[in-house]
XYZ file of N, CA and C in Angstrom:
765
model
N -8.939 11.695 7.502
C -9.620 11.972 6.264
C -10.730 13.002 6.447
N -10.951 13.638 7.679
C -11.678 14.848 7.986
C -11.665 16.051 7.831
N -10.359 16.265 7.221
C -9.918 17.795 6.780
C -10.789 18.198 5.960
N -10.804 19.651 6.027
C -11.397 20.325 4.856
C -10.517 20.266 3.743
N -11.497 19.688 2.245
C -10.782 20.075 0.987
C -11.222 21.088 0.518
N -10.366 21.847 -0.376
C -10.430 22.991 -1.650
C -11.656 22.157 -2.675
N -12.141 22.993 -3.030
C -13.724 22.388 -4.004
C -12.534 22.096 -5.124
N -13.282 20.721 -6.060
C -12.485 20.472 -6.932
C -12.494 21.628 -8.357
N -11.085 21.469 -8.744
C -11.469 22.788 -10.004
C -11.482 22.104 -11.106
N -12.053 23.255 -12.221
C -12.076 22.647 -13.512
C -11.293 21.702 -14.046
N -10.085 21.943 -13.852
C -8.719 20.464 -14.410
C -9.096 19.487 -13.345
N -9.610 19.525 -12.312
C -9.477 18.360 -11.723
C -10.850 17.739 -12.348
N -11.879 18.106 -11.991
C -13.128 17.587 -12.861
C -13.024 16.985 -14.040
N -12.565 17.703 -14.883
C -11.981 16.722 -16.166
C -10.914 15.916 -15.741
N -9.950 16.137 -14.936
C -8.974 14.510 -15.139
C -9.573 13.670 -14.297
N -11.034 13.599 -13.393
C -11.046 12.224 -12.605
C -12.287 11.831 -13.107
N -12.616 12.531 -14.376
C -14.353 12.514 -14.901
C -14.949 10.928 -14.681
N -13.676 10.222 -14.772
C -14.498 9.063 -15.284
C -14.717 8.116 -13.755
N -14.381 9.139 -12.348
C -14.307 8.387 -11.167
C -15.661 9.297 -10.599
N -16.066 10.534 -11.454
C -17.430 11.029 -10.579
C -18.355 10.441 -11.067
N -18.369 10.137 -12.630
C -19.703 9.571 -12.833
C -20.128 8.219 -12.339
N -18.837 7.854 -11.688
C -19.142 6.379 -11.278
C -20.006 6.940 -9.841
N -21.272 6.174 -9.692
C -22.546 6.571 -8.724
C -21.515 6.362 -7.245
N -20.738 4.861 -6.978
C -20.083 4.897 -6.084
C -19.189 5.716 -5.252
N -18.536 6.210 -6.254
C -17.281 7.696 -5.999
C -18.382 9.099 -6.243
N -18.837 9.516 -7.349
C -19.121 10.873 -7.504
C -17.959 11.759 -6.840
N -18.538 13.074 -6.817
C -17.831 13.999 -6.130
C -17.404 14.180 -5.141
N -18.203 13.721 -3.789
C -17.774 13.475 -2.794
C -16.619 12.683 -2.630
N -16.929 11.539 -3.128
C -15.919 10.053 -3.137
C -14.374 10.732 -3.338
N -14.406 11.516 -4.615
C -13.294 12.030 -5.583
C -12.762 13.689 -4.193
N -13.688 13.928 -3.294
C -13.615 15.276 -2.469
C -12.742 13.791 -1.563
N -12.943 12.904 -1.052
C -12.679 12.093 0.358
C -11.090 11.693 -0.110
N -10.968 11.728 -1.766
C -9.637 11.107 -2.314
C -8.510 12.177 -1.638
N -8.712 13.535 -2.282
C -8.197 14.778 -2.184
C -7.499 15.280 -1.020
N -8.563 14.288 -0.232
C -8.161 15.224 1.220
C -7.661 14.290 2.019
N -7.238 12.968 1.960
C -6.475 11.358 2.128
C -4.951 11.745 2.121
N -4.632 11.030 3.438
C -3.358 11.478 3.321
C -2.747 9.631 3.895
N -1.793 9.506 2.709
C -1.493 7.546 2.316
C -0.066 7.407 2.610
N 0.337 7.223 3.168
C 1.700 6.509 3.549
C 2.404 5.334 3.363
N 3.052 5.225 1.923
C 3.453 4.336 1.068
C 4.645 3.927 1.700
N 4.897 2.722 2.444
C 6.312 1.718 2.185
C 7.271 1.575 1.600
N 7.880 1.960 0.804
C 9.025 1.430 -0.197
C 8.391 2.306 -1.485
N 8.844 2.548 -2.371
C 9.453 2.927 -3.684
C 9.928 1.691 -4.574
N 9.329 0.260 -4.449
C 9.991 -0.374 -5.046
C 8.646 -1.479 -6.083
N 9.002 -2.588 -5.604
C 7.980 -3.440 -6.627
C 6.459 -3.184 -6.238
N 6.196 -3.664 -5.202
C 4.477 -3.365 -5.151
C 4.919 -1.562 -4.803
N 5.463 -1.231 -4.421
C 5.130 0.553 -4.223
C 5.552 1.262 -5.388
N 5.825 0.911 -6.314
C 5.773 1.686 -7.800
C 4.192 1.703 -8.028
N 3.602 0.468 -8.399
C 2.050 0.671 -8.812
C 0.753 1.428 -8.032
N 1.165 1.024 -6.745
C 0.831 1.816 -5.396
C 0.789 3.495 -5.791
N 1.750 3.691 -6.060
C 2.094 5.450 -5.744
C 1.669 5.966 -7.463
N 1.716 5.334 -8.412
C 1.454 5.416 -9.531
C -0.235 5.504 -10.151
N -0.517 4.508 -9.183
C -2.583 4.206 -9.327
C -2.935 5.338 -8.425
N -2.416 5.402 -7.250
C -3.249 6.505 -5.641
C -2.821 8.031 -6.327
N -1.775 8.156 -6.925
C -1.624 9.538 -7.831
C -2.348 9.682 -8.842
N -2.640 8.687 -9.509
C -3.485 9.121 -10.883
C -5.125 9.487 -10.555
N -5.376 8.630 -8.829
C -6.981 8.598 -8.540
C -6.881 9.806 -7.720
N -5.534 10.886 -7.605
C -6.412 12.239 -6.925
C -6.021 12.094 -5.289
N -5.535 10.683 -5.012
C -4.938 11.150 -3.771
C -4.143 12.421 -3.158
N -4.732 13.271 -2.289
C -3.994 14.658 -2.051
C -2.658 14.903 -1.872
N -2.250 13.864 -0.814
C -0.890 13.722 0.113
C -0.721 11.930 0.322
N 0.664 12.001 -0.635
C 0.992 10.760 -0.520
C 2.417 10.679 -0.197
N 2.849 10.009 1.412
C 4.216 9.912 1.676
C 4.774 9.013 1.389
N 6.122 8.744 1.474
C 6.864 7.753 0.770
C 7.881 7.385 1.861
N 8.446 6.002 1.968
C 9.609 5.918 3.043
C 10.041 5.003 2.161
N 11.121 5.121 2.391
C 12.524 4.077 1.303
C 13.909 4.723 1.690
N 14.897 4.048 1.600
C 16.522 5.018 2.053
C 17.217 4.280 1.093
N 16.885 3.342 -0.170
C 17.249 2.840 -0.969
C 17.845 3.825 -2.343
N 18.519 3.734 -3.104
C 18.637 3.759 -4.888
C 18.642 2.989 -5.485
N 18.492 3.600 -6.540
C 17.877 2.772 -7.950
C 18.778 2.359 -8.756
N 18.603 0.647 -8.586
C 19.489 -0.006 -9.141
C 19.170 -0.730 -10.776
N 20.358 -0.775 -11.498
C 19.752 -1.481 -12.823
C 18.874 -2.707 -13.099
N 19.096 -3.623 -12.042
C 18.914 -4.775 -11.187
C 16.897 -4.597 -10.794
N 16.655 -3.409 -10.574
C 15.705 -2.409 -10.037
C 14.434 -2.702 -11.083
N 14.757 -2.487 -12.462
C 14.135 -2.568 -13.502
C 13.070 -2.452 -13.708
N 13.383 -4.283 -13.860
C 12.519 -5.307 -14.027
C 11.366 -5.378 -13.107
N 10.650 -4.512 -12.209
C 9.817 -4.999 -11.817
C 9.051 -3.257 -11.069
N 10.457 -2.243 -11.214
C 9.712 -0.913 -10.014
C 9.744 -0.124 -11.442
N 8.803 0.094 -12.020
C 8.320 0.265 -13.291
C 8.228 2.272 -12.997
N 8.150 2.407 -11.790
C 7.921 4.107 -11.385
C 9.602 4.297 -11.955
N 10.219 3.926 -12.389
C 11.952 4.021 -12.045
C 12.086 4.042 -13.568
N 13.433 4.376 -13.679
C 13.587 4.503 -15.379
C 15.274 4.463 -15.726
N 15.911 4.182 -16.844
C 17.042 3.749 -16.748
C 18.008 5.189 -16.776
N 17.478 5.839 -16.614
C 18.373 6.963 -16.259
C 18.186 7.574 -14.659
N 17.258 6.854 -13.861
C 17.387 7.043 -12.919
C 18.425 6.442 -11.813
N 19.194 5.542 -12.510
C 19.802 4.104 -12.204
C 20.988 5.345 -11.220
N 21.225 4.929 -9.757
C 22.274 5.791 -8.519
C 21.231 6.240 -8.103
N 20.211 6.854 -8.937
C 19.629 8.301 -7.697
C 18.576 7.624 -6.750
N 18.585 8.294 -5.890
C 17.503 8.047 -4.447
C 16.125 7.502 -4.719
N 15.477 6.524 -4.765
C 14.467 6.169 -4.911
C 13.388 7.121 -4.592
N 13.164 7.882 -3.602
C 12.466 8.660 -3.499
C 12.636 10.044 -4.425
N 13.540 10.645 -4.698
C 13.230 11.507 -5.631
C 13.153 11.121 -7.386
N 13.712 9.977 -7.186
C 12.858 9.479 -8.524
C 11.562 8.920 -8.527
N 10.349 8.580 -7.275
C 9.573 8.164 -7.861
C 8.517 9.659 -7.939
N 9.478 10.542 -6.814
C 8.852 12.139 -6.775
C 8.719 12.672 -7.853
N 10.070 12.536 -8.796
C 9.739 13.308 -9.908
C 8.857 12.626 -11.309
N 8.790 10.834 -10.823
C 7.784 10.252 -11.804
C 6.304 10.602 -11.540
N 6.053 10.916 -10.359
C 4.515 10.765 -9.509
C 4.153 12.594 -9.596
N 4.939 13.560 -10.147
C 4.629 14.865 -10.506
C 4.014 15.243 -11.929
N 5.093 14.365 -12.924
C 4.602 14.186 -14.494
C 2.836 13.313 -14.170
N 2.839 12.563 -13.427
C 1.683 11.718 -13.332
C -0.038 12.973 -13.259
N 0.728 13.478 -12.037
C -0.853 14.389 -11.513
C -0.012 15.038 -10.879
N -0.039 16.457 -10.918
C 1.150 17.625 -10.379
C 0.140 18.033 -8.966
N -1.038 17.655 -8.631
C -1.709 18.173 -7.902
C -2.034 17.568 -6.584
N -1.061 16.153 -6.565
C -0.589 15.452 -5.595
C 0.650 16.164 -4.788
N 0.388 16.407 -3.564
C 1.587 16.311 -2.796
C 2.047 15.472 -2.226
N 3.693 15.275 -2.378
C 4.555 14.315 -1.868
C 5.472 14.345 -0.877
N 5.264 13.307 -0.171
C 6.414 13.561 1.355
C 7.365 12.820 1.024
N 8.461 13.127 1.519
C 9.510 12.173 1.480
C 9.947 11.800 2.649
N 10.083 10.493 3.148
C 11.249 10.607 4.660
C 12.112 8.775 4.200
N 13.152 9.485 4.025
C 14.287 8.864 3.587
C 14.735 7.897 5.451
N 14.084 6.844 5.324
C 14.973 6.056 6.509
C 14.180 5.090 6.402
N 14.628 3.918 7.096
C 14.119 2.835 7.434
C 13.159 2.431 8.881
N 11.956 2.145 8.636
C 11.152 2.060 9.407
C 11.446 1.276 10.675
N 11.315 1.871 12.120
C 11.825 0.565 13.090
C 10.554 0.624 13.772
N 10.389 -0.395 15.318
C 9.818 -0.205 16.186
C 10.168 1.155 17.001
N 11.237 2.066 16.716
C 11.279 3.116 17.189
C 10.895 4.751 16.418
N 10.883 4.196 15.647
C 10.140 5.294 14.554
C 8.858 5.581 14.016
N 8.360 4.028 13.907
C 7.146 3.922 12.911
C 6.001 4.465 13.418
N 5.476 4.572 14.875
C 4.307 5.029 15.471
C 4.362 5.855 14.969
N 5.234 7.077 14.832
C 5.166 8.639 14.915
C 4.709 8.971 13.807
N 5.443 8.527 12.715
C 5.036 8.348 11.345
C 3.843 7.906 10.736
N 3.612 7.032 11.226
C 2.165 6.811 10.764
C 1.162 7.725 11.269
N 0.752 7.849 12.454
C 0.199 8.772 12.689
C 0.201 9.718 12.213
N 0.491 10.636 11.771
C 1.297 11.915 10.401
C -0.305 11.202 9.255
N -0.377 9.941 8.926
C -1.312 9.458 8.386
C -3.122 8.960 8.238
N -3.304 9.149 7.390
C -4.724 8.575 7.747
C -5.221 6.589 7.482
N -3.815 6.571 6.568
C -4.057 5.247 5.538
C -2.323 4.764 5.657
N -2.407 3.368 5.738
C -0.599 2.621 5.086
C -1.058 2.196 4.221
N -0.189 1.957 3.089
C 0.221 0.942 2.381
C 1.519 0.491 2.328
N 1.652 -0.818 2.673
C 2.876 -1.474 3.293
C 3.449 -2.071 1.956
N 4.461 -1.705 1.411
C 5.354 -2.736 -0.068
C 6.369 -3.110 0.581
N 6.539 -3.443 1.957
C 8.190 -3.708 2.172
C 8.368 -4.854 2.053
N 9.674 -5.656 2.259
C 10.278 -6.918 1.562
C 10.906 -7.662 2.960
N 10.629 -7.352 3.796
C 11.410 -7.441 5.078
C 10.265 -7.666 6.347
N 10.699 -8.736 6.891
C 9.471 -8.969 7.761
C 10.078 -7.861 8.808
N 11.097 -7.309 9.621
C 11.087 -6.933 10.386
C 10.449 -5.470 10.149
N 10.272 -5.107 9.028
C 9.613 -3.459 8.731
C 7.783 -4.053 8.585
N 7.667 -4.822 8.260
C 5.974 -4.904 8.314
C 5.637 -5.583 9.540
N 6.532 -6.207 10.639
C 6.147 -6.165 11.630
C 6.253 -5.118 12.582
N 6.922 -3.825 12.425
C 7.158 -2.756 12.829
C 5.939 -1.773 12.402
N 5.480 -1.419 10.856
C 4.614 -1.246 10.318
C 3.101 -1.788 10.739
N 3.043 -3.222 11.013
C 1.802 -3.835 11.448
C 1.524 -3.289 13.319
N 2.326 -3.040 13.530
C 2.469 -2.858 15.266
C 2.146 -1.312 14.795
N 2.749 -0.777 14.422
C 2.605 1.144 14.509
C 0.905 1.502 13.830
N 0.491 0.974 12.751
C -0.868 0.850 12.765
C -2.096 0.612 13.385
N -1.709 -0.663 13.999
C -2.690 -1.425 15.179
C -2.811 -0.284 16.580
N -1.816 0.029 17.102
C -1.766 1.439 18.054
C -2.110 2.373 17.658
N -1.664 2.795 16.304
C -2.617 4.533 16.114
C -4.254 4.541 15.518
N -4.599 3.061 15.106
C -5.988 2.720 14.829
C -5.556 3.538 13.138
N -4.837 2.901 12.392
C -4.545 3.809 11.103
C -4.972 1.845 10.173
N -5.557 2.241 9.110
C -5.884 1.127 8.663
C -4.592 0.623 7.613
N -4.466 -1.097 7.309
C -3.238 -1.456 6.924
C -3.171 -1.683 5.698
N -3.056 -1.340 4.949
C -3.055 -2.237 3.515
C -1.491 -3.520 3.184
N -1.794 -4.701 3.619
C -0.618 -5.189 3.654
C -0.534 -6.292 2.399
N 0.990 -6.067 2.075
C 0.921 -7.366 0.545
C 2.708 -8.076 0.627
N 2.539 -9.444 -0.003
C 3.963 -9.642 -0.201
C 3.697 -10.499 -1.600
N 5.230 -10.686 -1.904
C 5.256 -11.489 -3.198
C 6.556 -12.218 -3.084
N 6.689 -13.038 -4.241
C 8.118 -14.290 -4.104
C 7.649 -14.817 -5.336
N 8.716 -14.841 -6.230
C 8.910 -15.815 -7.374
C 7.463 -15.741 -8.465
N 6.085 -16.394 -8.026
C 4.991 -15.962 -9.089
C 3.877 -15.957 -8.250
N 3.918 -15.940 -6.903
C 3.138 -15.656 -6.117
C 2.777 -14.740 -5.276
N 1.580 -14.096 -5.173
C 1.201 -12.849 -4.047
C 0.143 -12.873 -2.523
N -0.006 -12.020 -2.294
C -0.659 -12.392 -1.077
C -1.307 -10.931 -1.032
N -2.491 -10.499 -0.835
C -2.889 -9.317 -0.385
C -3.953 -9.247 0.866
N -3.532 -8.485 1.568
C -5.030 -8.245 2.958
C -4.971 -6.904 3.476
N -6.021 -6.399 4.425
C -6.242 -5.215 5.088
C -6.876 -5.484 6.896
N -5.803 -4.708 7.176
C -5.303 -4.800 8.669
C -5.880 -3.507 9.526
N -7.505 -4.082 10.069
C -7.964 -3.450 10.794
C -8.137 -3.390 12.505
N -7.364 -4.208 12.942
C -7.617 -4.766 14.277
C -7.835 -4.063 15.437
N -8.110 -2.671 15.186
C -9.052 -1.804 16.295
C -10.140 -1.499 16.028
N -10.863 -2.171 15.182
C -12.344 -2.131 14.753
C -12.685 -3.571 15.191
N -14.006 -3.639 15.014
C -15.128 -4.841 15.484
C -15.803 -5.345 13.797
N -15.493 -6.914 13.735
C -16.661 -6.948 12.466
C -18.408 -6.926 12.627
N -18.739 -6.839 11.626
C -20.474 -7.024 11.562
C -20.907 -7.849 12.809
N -20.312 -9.125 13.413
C -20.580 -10.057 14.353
C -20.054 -9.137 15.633
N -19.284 -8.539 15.687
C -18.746 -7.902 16.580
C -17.618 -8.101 17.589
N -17.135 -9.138 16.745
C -15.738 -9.905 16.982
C -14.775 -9.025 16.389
N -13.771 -8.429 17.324
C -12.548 -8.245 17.146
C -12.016 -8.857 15.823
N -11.620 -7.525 14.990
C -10.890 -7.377 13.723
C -9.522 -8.371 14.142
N -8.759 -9.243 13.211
C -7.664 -10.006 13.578
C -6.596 -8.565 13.062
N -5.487 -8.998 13.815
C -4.560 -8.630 13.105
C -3.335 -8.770 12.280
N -2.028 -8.286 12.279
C -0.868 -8.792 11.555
C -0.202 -10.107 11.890
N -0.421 -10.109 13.458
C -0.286 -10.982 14.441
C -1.002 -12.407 14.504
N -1.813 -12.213 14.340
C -2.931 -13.252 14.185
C -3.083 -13.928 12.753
N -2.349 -13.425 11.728
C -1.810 -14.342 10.370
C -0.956 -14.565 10.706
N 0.863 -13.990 11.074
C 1.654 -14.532 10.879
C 2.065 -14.295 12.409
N 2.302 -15.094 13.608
C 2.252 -14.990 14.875
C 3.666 -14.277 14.740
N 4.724 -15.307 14.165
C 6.482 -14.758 14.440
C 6.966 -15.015 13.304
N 8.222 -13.444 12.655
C 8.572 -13.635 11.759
C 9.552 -15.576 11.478
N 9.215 -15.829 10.090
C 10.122 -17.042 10.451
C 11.958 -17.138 10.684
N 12.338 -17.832 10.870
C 13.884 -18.116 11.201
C 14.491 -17.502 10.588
N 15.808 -16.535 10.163
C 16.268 -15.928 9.506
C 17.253 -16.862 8.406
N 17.201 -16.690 6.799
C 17.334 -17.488 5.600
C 15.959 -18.584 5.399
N 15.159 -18.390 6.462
C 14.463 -19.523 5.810
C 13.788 -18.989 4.199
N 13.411 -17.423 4.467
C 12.584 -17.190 3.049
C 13.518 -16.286 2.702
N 13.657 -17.026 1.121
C 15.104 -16.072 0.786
C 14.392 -14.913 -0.062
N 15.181 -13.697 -0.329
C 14.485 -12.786 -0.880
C 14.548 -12.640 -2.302
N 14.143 -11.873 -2.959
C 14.032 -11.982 -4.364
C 15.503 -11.842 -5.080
N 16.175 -11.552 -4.593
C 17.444 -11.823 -4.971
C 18.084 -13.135 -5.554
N 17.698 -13.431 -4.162
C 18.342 -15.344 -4.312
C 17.352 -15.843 -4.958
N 15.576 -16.167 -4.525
C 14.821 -16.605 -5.997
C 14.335 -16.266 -6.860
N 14.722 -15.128 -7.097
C 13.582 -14.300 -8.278
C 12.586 -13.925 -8.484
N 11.921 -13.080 -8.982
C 10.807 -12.955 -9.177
C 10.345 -11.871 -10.756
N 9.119 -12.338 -11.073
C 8.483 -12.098 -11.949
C 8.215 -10.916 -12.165
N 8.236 -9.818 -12.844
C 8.402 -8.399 -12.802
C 6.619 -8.067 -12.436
N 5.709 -8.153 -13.663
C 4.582 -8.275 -13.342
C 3.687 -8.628 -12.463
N 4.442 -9.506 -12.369
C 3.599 -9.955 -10.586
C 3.195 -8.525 -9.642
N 4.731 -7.999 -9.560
C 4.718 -7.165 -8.614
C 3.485 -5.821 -8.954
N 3.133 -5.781 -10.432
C 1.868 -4.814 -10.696
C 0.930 -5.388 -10.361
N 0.483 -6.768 -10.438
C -0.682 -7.194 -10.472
C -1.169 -6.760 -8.949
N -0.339 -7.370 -7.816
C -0.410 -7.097 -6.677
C -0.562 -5.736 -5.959
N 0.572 -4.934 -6.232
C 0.558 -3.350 -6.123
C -0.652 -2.732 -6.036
N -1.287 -3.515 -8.084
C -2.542 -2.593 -8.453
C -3.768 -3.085 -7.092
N -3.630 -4.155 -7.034
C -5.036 -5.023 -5.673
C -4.643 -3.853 -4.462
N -3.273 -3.880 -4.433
C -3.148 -2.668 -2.960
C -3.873 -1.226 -3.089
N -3.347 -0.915 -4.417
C -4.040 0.639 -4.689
C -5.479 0.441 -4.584
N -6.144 -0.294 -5.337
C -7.521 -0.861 -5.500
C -8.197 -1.217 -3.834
N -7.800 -1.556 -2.911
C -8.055 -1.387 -1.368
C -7.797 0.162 -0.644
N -6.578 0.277 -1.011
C -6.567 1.983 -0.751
C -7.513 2.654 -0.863
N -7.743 2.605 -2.120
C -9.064 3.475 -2.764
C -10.454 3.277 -2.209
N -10.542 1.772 -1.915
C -12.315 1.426 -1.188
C -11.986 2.062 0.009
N -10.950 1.698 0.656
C -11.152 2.380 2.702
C -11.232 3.924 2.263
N -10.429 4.507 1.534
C -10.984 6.287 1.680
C -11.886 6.083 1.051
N -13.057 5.888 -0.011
C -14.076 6.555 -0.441
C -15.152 5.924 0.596
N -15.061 4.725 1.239
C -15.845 3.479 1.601
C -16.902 2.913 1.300
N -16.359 2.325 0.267
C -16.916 2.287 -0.981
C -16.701 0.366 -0.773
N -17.203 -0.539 -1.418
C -16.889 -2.313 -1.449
C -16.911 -2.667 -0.262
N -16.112 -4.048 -0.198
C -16.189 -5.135 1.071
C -14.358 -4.964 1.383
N -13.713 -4.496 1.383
C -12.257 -4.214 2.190
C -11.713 -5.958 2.758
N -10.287 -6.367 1.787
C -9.887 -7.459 2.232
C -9.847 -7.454 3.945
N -10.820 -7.322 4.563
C -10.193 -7.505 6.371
C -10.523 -9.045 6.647
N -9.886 -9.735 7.293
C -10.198 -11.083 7.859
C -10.029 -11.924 7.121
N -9.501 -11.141 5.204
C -9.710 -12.174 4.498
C -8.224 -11.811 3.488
N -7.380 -12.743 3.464
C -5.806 -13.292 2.733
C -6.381 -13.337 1.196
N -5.969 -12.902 0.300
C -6.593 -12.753 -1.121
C -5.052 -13.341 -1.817
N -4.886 -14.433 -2.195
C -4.071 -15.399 -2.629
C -4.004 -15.677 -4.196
N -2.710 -15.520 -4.889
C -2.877 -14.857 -6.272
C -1.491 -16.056 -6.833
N -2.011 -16.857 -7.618
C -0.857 -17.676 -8.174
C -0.911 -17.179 -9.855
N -0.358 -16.733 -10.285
C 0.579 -16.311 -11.216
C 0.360 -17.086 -12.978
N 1.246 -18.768 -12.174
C 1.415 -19.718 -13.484
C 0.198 -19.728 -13.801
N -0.887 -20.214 -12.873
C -2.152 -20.676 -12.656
C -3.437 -19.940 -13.492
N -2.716 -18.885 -13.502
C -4.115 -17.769 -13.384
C -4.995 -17.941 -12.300
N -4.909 -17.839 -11.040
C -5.857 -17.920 -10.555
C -5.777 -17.354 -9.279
N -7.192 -16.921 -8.600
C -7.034 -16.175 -7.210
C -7.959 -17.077 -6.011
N -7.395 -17.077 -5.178
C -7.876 -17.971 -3.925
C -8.166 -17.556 -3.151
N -9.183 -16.960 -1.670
C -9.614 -15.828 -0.825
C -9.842 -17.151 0.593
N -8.627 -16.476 1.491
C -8.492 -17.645 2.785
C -9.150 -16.457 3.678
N -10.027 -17.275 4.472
C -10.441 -16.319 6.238
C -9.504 -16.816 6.710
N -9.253 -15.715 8.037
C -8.522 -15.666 9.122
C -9.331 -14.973 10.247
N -9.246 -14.938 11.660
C -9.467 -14.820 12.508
C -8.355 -14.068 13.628
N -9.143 -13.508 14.377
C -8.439 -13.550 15.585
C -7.429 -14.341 16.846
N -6.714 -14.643 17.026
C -6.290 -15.971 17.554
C -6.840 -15.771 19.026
N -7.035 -16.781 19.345
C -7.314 -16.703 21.008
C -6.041 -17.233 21.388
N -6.138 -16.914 22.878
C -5.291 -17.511 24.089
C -5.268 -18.709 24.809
């Protein structure tokens, strides 16, 4: 996030007016957006709102990974998508939704699926993740390629009417000076394979997936401006029926 930016111009001043006068952001804040370069997960339920909020706030360079299309099935919940997009590549449909949005965003595309053999390289390319994937073996691939390049995590999942949001710093020290936990240290090993079935088999709530998304973009946004208190150490727990939000600590695990 150290690059030099281009001074903001007149169209940009007027479209983020209402993020300079805020004392927190000002110009600078809105200069730190510009020059942020975010590496979005998926194209799908939480990464529609993701790529939709970080484009509208002025993010400069926002990449995208997905090797998916857009299914009718798709709908109900990846709201960046539209029913005439239904076959084409997820990524150039959320490219050409996230251009109508703010044309002054640039967009990466890399069409594949994230492994333990890919993901370091990639991230690094980054300053920021945001993780929407649906698959423990890509956010444990994702959580590992972060933790090594010291790239901060924005991680979220969802199921049926429930969410989960946190931020994955674990090469930093907190205020106490205890070692940041990491991906590892919430969920030690993915669980048994069928135990958590995916939204397929139980469904899920279309909205949900904004409510959550938007909490991801909304963390995005505090680590580049650094700006609030950043979910780190702390599971931000979101039930749906309930209305209601629940905030669990976590720790580091010892040996």
């Amino acid at each position: 996030m150290n690059a030099p930016a281009a001074p903001l111009t007149p169209d940009e001043l007027q479209r983020y007016a209402r993020h300079i006068v805020l004392p927190e952001i000002g110009g600078a804040g809105q200069q730190k957006l510009k020059r942020a370069r975010v590496l979005v997960i998926g194209a799908g339920g939480l990464g529609a709102p993701v790529l939709q909020y970080l484009t509208a706030a002025g993010v400069g360079t926002l990449g995208i990974v997905d090797d998916d299309t857009v299914s009718l099935s798709n709908l109900q919940r990846q709201v960046i998508h539209d029913t005439g997009a239904v076959g084409q590549s997820k990524l150039e449909s959320a490219k050409a939704a996230l251009a109508r949005i703010n044309p002054n965003t640039r967009v990466e595309l890399h069409e594949l699926r994230l492994t333990d053999e890919n993901a370091r390289a990639l991230v690094a390319q980054y300053d920021l993740v945001v993780d929407g994937s649906d698959n423990f073996a890509t956010r444990y691939a994702v959580a590992d390629a972060c933790a090594a390049a010291g790239r901060p995590l924005v991680h979220a999942a969802v199921g049926r009417f429930d969410g989960s949001v946190t931020v994955l710093k674990p090469f930093e020290t907190g205020a106490d000076g205890t070692p940041n936990p990491g991906y590892r240290d919430l969920f030690p090993e993915p669980p048994p394979a069928g135990l958590v079935p995916s939204c397929a088999e139980a469904g899920i709530i279309g909205a949900l997936t904004g409510v959550v998304g938007t909490l991801q973009a909304m963390e995005a946004i505090k680590l580049i401006t650094g700006i609030g208190e950043p979910l780190v150490g702390r599971l931000l727990l979101y039930d749906a029926l309930a209305a209601r939000f629940d905030t669990v600590r976590y720790r580091k695990r010892t040996k």
